Backbone as CSV, one residue per row, in Angstrom:
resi,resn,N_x,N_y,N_z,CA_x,CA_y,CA_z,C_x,C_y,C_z
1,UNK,0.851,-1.189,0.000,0.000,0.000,0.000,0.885,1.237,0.000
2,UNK,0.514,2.367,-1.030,1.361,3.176,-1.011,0.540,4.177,-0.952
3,UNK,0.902,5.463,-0.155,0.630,6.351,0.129,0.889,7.899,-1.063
4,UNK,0.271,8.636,-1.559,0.496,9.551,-2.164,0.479,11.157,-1.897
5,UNK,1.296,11.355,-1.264,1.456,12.817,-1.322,1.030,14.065,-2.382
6,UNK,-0.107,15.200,-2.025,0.437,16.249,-3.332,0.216,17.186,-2.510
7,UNK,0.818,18.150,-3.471,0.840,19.458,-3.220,0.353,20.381,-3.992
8,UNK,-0.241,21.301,-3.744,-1.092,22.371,-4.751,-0.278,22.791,-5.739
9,UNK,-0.655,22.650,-7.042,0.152,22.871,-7.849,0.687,24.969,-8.053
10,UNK,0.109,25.089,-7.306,0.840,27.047,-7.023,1.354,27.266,-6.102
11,UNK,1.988,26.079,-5.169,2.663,26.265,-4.197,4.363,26.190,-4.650
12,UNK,4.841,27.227,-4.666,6.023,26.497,-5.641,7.019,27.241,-4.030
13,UNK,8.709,27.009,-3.996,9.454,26.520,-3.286,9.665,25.967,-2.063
14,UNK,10.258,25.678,-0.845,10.401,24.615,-0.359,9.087,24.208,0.166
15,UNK,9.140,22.789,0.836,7.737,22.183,1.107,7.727,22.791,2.595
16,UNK,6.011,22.769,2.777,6.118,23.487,4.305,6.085,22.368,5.254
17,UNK,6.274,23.062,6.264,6.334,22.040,7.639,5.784,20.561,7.575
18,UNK,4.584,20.794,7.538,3.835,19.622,7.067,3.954,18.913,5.993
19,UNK,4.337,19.157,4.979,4.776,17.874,4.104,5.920,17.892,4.607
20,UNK,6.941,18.324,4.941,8.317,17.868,5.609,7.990,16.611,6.280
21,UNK,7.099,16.959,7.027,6.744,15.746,8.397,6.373,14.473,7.473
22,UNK,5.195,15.114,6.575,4.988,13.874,5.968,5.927,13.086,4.982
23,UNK,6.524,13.974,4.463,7.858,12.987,3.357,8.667,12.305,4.647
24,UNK,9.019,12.712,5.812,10.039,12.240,6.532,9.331,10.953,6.940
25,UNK,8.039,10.868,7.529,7.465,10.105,7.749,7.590,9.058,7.153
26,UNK,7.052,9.001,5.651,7.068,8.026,4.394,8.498,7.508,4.421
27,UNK,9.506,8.185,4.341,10.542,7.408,4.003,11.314,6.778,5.473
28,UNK,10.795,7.169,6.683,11.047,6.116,7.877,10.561,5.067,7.697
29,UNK,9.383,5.334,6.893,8.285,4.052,7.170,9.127,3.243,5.608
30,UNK,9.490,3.828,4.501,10.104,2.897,3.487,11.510,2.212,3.983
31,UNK,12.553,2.799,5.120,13.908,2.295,5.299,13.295,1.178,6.496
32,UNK,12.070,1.587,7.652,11.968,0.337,8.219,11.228,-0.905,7.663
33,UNK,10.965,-0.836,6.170,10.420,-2.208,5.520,11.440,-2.553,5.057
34,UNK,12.644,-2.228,4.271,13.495,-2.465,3.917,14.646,-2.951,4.842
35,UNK,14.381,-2.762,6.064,15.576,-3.227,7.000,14.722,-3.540,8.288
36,UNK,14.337,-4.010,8.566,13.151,-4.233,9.667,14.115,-4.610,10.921
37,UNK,13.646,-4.139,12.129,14.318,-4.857,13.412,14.295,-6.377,13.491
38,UNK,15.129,-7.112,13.409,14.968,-8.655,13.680,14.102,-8.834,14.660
39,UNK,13.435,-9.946,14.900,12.228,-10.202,16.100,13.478,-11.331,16.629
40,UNK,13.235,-11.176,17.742,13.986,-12.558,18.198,12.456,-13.369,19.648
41,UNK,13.054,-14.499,19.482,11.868,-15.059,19.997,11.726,-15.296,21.772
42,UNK,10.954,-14.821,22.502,10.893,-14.880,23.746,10.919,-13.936,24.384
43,UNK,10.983,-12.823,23.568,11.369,-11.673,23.915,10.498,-10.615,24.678
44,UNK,9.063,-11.234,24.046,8.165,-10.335,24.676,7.834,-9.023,23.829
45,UNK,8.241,-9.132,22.809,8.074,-7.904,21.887,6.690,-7.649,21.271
46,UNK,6.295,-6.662,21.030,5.211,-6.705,19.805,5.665,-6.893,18.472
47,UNK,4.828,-7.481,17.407,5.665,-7.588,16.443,5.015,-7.397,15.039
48,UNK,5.399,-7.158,13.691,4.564,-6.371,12.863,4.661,-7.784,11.676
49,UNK,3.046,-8.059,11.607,2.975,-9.119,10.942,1.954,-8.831,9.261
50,UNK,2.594,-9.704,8.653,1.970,-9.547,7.087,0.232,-9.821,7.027
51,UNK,0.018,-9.332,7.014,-1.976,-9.149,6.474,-2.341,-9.000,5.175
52,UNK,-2.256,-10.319,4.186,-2.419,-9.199,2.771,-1.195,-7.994,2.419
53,UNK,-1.868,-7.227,1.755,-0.752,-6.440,1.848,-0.305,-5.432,2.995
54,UNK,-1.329,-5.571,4.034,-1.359,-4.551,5.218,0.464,-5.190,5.983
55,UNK,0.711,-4.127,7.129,1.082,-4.575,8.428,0.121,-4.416,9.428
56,UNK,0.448,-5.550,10.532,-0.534,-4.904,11.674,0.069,-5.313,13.093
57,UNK,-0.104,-4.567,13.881,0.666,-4.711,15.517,-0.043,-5.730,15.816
58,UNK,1.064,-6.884,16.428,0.557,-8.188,17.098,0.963,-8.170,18.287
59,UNK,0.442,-7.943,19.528,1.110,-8.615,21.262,0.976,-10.121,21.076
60,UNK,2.443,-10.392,21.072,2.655,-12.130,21.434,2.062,-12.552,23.378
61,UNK,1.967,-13.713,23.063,1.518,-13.796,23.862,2.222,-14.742,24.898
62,UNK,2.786,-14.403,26.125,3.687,-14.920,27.449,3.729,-16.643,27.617
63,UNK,5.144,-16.915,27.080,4.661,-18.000,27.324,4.992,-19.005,25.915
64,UNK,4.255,-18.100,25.047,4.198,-18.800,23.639,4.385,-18.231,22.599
65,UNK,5.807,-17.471,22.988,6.100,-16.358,21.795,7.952,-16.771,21.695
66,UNK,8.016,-18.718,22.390,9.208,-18.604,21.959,9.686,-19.767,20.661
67,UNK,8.019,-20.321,20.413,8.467,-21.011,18.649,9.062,-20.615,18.145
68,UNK,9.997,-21.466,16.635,10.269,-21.158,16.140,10.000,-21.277,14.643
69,UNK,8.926,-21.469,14.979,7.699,-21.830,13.561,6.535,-21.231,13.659
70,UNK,5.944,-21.448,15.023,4.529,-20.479,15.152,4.742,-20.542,16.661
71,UNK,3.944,-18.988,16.981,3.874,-18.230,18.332,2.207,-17.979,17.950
72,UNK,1.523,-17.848,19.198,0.796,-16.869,19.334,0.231,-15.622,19.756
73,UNK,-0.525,-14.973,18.774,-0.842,-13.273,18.864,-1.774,-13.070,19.256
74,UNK,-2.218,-11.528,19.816,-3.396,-10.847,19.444,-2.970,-9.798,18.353
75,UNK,-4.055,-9.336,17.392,-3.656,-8.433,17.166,-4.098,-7.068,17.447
76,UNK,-3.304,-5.992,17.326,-4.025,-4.488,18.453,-3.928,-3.461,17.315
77,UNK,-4.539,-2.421,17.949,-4.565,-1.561,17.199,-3.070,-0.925,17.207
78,UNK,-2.664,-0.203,16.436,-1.017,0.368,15.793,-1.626,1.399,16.847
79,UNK,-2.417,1.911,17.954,-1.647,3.297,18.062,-2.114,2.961,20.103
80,UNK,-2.072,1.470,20.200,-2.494,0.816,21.464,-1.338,1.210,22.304
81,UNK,-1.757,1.760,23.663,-2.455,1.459,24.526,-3.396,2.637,24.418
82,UNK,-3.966,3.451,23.830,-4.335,5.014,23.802,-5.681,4.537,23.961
83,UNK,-6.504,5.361,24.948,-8.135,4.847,24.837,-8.811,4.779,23.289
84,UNK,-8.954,6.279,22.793,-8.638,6.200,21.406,-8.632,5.536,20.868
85,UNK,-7.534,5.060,20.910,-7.338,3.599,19.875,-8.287,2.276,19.757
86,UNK,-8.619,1.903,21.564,-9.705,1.069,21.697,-10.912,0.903,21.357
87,UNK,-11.263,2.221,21.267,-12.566,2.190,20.701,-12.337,2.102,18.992
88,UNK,-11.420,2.973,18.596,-11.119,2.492,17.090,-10.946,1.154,16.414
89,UNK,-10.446,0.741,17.414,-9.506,-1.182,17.423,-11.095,-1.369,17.110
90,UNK,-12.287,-1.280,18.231,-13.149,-2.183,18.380,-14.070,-2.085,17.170
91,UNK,-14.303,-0.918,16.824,-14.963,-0.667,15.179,-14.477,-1.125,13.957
92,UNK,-13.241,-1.331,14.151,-12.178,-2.370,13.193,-12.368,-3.129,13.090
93,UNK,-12.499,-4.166,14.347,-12.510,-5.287,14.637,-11.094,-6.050,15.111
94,UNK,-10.405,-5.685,16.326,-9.109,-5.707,16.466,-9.322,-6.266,17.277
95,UNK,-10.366,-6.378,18.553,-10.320,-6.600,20.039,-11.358,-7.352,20.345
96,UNK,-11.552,-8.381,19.079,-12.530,-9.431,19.275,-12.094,-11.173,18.698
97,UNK,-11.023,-11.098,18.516,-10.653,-12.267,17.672,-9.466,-13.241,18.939
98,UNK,-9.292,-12.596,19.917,-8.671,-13.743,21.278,-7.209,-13.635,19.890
99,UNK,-6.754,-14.570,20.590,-4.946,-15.280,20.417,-5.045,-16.152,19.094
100,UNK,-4.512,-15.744,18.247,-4.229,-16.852,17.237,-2.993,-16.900,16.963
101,UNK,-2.787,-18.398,16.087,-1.348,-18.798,15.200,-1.156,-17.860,15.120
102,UNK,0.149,-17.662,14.839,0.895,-16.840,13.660,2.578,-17.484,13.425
103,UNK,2.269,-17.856,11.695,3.725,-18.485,11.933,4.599,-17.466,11.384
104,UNK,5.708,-17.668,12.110,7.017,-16.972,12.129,7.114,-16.682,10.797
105,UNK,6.889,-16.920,9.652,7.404,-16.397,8.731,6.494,-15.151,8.370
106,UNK,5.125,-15.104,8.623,4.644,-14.117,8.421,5.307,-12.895,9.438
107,UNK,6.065,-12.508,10.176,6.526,-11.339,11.278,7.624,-11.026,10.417
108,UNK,7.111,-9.563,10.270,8.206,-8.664,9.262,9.536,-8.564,10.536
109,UNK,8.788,-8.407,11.785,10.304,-8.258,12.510,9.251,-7.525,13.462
110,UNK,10.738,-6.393,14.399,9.603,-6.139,15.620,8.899,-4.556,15.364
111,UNK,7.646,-4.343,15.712,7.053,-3.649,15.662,7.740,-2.207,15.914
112,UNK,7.235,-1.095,15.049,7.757,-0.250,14.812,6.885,0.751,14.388
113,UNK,6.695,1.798,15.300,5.865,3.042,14.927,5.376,3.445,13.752
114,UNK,6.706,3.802,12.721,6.420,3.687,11.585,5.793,2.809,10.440
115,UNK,5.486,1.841,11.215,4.330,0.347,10.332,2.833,1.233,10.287
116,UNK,2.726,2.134,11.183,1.621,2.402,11.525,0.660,2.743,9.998
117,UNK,1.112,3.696,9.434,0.487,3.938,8.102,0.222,2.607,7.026
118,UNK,0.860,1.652,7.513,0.373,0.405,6.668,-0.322,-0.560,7.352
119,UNK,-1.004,0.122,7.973,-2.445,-0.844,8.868,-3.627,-0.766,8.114
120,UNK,-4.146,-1.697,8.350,-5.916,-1.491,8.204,-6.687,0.015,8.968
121,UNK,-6.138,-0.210,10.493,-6.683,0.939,10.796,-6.097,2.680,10.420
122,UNK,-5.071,2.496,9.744,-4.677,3.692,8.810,-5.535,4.092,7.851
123,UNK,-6.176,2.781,7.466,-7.072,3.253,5.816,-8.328,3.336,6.523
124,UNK,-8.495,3.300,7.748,-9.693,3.149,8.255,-10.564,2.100,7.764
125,UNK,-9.958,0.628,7.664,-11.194,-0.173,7.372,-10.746,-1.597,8.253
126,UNK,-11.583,-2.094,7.916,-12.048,-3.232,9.322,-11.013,-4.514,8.765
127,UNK,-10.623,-5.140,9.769,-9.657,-6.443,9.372,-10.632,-7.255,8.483
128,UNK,-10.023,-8.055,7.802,-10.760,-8.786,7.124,-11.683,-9.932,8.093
129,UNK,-12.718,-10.972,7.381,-13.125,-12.309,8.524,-11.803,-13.178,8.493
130,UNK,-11.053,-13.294,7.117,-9.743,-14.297,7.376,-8.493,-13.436,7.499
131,UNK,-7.678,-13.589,8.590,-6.520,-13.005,8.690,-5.738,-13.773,8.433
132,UNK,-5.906,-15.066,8.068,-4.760,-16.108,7.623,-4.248,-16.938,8.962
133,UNK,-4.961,-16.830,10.092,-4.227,-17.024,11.551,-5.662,-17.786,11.905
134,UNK,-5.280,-18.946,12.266,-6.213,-20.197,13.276,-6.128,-19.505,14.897
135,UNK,-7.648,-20.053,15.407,-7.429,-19.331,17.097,-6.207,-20.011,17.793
136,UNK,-5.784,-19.528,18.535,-4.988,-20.394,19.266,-5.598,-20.365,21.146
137,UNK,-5.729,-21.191,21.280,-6.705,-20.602,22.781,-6.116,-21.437,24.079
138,UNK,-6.827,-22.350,24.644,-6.402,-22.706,26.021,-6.368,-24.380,26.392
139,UNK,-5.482,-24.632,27.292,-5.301,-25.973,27.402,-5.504,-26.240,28.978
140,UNK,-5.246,-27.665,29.283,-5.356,-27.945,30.572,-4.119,-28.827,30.513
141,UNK,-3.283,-28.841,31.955,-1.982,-29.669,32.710,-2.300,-30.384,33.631
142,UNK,-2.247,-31.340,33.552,-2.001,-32.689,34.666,-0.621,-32.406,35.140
143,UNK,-0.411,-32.171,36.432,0.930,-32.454,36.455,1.528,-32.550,38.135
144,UNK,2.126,-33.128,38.140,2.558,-34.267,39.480,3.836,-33.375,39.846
145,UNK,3.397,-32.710,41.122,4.528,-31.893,41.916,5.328,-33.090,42.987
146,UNK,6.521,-32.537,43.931,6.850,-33.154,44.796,7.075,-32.597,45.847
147,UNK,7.376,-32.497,46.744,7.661,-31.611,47.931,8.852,-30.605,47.992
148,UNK,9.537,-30.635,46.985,10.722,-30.527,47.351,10.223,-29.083,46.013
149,UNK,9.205,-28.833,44.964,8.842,-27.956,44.045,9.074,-28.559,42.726
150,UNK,9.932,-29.636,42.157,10.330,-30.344,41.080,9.203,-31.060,40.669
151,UNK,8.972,-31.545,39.425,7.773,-32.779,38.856,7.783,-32.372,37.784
152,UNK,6.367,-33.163,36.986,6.162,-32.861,35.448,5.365,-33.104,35.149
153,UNK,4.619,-32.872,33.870,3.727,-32.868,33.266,3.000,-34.308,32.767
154,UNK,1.705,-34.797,33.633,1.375,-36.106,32.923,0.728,-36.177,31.680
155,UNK,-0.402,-35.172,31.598,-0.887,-34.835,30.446,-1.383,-33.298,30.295
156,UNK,-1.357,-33.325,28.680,-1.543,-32.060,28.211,-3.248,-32.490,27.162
157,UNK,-4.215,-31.502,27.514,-5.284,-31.486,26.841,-5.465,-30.249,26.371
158,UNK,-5.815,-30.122,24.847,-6.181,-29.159,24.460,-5.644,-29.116,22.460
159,UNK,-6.496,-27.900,21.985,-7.234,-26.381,22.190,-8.498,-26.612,22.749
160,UNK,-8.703,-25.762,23.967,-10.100,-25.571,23.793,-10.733,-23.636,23.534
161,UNK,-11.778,-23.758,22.573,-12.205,-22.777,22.338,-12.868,-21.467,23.505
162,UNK,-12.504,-21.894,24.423,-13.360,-20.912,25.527,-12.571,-21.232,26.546
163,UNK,-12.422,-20.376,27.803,-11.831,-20.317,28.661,-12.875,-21.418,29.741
164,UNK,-13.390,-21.476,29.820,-15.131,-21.765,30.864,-14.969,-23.682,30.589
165,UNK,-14.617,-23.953,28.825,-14.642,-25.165,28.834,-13.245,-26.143,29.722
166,UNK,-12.100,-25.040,29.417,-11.112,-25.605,30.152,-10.845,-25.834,31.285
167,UNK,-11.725,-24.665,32.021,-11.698,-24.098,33.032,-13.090,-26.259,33.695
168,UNK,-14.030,-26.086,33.118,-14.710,-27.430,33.440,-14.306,-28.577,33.489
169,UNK,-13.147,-28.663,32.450,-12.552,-30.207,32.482,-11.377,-30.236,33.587
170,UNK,-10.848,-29.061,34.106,-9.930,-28.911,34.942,-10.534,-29.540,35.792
171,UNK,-11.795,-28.937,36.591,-12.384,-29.363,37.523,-13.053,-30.677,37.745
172,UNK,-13.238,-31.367,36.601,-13.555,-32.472,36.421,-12.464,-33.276,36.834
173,UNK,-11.511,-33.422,36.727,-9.968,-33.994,36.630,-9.850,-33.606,38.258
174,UNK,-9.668,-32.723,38.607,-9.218,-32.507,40.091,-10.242,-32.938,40.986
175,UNK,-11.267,-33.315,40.734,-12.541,-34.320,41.591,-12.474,-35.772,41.400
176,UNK,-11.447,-36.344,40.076,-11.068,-37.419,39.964,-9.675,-38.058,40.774
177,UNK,-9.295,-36.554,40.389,-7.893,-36.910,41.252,-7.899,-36.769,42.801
178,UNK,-8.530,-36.242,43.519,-9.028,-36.149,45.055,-8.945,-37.541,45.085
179,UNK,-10.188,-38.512,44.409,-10.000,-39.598,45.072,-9.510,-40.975,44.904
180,UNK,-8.246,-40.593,43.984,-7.027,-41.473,44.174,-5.827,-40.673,44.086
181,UNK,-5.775,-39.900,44.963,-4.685,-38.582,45.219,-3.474,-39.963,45.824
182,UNK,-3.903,-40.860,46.791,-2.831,-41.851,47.221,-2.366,-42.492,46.513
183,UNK,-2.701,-43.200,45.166,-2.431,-44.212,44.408,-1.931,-44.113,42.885
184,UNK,-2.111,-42.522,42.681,-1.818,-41.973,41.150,-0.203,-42.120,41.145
185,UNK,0.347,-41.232,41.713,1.730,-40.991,42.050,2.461,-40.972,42.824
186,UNK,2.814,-42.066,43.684,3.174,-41.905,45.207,4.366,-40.791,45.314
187,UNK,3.804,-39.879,46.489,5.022,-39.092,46.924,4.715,-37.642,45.912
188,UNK,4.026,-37.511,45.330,3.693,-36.536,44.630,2.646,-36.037,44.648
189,UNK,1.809,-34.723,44.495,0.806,-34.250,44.419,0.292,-34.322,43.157
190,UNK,-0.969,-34.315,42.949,-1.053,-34.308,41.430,-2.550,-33.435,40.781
191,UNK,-2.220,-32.226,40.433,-3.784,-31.241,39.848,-3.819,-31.134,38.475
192,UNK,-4.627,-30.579,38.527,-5.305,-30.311,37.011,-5.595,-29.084,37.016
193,UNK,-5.077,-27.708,35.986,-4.966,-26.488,35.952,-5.231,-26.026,34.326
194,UNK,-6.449,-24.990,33.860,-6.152,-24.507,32.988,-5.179,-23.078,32.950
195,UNK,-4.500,-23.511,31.486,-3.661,-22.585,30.963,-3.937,-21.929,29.639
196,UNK,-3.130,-20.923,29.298,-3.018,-20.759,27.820,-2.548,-22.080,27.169
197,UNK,-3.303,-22.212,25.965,-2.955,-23.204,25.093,-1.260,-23.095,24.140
198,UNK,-0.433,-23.874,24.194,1.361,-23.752,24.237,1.412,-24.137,22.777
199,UNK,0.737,-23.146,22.161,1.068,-23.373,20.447,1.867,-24.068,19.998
200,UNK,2.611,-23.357,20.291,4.713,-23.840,20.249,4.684,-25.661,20.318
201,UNK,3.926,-25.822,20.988,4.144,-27.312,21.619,3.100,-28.082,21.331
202,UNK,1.984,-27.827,20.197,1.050,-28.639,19.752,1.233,-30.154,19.650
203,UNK,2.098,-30.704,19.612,2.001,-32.221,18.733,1.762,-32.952,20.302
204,UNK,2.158,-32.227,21.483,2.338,-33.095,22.869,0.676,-32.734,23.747
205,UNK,-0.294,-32.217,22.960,-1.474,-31.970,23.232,-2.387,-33.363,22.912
206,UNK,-3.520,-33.530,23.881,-4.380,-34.731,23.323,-5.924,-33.812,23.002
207,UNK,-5.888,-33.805,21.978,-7.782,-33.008,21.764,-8.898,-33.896,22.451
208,UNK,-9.391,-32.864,23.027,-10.154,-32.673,24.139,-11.630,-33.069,23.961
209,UNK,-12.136,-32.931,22.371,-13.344,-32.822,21.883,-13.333,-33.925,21.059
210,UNK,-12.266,-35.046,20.579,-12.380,-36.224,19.967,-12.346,-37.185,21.026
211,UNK,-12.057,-37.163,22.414,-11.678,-38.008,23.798,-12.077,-37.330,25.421
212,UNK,-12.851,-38.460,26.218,-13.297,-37.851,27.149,-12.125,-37.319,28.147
213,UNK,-11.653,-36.255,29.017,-10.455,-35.970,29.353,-10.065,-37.201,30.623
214,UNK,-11.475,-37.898,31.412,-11.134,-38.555,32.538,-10.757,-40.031,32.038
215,UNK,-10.847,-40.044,30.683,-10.609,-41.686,29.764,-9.233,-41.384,29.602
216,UNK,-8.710,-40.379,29.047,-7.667,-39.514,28.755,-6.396,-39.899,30.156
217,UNK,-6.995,-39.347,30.951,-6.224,-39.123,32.437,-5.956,-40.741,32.927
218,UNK,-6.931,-41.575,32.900,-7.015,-42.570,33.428,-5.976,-43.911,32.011
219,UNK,-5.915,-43.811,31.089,-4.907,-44.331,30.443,-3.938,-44.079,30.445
220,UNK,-3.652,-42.272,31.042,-1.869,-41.985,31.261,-1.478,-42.682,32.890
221,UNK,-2.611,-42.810,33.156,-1.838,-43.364,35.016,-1.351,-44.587,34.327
């Protein structure tokens, strides 16, 4: 997307203030596509990802922003945290779509002020329904502590689409596990906790919605 500058054609020698700003502008915004900040992973950065031909500000998300194939995002409005912006984001449609994929190859690098004019919400129009990005949402951990703070993970369930569903099978699992808390793992404690779903780490997930989670739990003992 390219932006076009004019100027009144009877305005003749140097440009005033304001197109100054704006040519300077344009060509920050052309040397940071051309040389973009490297993203490095774990970092916690925001980061400016390909949309079509747009850019758009993504917050990775804690946790699961240290793939090296796919992390997951939200994406925000380019001029976030500004109230402003929120309500703009929300007429966009910026602040309704939760955490999705995003694989690493789509991230131009790390987010940068100057991306701003190559947003959706620059042209003022609404993200598309496909951003090219699957949800990425929430999981649940089995996992067997010891006294001492050390243990690990027995099982991993998930995506689930809603916080409320994970949040149910957790509880389901920790009413199972109460009553063979003696016999699961000797010497260890053992709960069931929802989390963010660990993109990064999909293949070690069991889906949740093809298998009951306490059939699930009860074949890993």
């Amino acid at each position: 997307m390219i932006r076009r500058f004019r100027r009144c054609g009877h305005a003749p020698g140097a440009l005033t203030p304001e197109d100054q700003a704006a040519v300077d502008q344009f060509r920050a915004m052309l040397a940071a596509v051309r040389s973009p900040e490297p993203w490095t992973p774990g970092h916690g950065q925001d980061v400016a990802v390909r949309i079509g031909p747009f850019i758009e500000r993504a917050r990775t998300r804690p946790g699961d922003d240290h793939g090296t194939e796919m992390i997951a995002v939200a994406l925000v409005h380019p001029d976030t945290p500004h109230a402003a912006a929120h309500l703009h984001g929300r007429q966009l449609g910026y602040t309704d779509r939760g955490w999705l994929r995003c694989e690493t190859t789509a991230i131009l690098g790390t987010w940068q002020p100057t991306y701003a004019m190559l947003t959706h919400a620059a042209a003022n129009l609404p993200l598309p329904d496909d951003v090219g990005m699957a949800p990425a949402h929430y999981g649940v951990h089995v996992e067997a502590r010891r006294a001492d703070g050390t243990g690990y993970t027995l099982l991993r369930l998930g995506p689930y689409t809603q916080t409320w569903l994970a949040s149910l099978d957790a509880d389901r699992l920790n009413t199972e596990l109460e009553g063979r808390a003696a016999t699961i793992v000797p010497g260890t404690t053992v709960t069931a906790t929802s989390v963010p779903f660990d993109v990064s780490d999909h293949e070690s997930y069991s889906n949740p919605h093809k298998n009951d989670a306490i059939v699930l739990l009860a074949a890993t003992i």
